[in-house]
PDB file of C-alpha atoms in Angstrom:
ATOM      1  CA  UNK A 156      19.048 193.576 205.230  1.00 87.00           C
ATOM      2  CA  UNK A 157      15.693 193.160 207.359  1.00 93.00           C
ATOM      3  CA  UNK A 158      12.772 192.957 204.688  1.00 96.00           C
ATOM      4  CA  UNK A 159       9.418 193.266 205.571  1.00 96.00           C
ATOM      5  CA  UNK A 160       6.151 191.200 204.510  1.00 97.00           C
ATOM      6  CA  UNK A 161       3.811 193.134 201.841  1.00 95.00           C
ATOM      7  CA  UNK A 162       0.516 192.409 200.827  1.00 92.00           C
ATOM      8  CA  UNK A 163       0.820 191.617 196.918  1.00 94.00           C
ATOM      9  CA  UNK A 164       0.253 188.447 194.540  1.00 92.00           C
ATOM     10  CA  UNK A 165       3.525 188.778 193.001  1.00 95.00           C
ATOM     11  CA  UNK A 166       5.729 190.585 195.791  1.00 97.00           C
ATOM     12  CA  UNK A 167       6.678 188.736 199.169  1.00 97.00           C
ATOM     13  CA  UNK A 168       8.537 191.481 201.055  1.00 98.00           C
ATOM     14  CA  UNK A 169      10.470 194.843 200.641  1.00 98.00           C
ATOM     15  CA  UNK A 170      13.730 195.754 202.505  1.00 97.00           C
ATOM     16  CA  UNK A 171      15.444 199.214 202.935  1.00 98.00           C
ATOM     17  CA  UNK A 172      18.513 200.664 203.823  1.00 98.00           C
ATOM     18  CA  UNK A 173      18.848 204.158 204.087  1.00 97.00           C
ATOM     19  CA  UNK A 174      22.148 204.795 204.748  1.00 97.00           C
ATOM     20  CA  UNK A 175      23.141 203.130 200.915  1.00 98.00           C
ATOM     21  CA  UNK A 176      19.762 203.920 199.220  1.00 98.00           C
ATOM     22  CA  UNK A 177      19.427 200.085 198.722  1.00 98.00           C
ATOM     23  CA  UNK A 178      16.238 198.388 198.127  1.00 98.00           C
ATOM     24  CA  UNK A 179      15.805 195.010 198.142  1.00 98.00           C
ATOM     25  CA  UNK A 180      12.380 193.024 196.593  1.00 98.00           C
ATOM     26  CA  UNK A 181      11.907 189.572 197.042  1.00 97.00           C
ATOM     27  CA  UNK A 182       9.140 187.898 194.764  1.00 96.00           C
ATOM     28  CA  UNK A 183       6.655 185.218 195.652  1.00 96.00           C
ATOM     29  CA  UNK A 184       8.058 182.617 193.451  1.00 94.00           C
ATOM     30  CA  UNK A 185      11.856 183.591 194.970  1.00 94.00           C
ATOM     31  CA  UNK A 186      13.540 185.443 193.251  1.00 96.00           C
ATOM     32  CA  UNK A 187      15.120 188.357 194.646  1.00 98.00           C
ATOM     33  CA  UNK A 188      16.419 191.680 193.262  1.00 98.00           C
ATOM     34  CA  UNK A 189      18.479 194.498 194.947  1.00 98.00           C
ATOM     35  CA  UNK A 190      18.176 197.829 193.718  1.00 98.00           C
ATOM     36  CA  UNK A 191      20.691 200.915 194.621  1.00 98.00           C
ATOM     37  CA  UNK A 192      20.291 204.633 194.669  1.00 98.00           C
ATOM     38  CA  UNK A 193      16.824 204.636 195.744  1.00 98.00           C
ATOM     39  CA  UNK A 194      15.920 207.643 197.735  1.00 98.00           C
ATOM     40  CA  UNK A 195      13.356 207.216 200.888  1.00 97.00           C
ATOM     41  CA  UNK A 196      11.141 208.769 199.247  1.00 98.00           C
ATOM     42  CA  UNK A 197      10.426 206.104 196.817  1.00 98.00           C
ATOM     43  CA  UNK A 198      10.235 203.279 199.262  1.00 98.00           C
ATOM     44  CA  UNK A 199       7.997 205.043 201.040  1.00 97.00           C
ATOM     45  CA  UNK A 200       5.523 205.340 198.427  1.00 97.00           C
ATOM     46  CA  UNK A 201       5.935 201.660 197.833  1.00 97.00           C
ATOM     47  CA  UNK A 202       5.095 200.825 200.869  1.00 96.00           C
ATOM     48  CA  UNK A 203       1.474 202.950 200.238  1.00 96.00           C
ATOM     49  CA  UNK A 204       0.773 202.531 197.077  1.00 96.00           C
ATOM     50  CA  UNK A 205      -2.255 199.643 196.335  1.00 95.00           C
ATOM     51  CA  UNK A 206      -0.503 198.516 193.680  1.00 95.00           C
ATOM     52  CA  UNK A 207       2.924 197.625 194.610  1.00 97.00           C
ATOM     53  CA  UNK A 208       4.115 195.114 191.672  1.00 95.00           C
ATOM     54  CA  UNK A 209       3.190 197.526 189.112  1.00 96.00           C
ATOM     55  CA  UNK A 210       4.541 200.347 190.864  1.00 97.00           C
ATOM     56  CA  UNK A 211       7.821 198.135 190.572  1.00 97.00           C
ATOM     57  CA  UNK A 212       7.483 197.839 187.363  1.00 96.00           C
ATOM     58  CA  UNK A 213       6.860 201.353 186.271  1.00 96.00           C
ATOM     59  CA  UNK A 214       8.638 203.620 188.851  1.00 97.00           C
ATOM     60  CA  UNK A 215      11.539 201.394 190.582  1.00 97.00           C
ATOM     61  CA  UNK A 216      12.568 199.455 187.268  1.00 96.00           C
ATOM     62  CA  UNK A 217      12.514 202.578 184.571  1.00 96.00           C
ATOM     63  CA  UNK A 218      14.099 204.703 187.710  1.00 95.00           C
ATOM     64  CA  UNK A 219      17.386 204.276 185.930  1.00 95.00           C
ATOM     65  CA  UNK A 220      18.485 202.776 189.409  1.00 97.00           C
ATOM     66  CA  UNK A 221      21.410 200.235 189.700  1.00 97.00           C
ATOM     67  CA  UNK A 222      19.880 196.568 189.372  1.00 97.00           C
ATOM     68  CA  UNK A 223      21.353 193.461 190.229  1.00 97.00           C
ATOM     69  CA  UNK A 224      19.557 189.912 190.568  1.00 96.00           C
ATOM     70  CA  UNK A 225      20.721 188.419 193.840  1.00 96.00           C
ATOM     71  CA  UNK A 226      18.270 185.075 193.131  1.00 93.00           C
ATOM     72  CA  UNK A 227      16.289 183.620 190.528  1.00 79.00           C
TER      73      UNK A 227
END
């Protein structure tokens, strides 16, 4: 999957596949989680939001989405 540079201190860059609803997040100190049955919707508003790692943290991780750590 093609991820894409963010501006955050914690987050390095987001990835996105709409045709599985995956969402991939890979953090500045490398780790890297992958996150299914995200809707468009809420990459989107990822992607605009000024706060990005706490959006993580409050929408994407208590989303009840599937959640497996690829790296560290």
């Amino acid at each position: 999957m093609q991820r894409r540079p963010i501006r955050s201190s914690s987050l390095k860059a987001v990835g996105y596949n709409a045709a599985t609803l995956t969402l991939e997040i890979e953090y500045r100190h490398g780790g890297l989680v992958r996150y299914t049955g995200v809707p468009a919707a809420t990459y989107e508003a990822l992607l605009q939001v000024p706060g990005k790692a706490m959006f993580v943290e409050q929408v994407v991780e208590r989303g009840g989405y599937g959640r497996e750590q690829v790296r560290g």
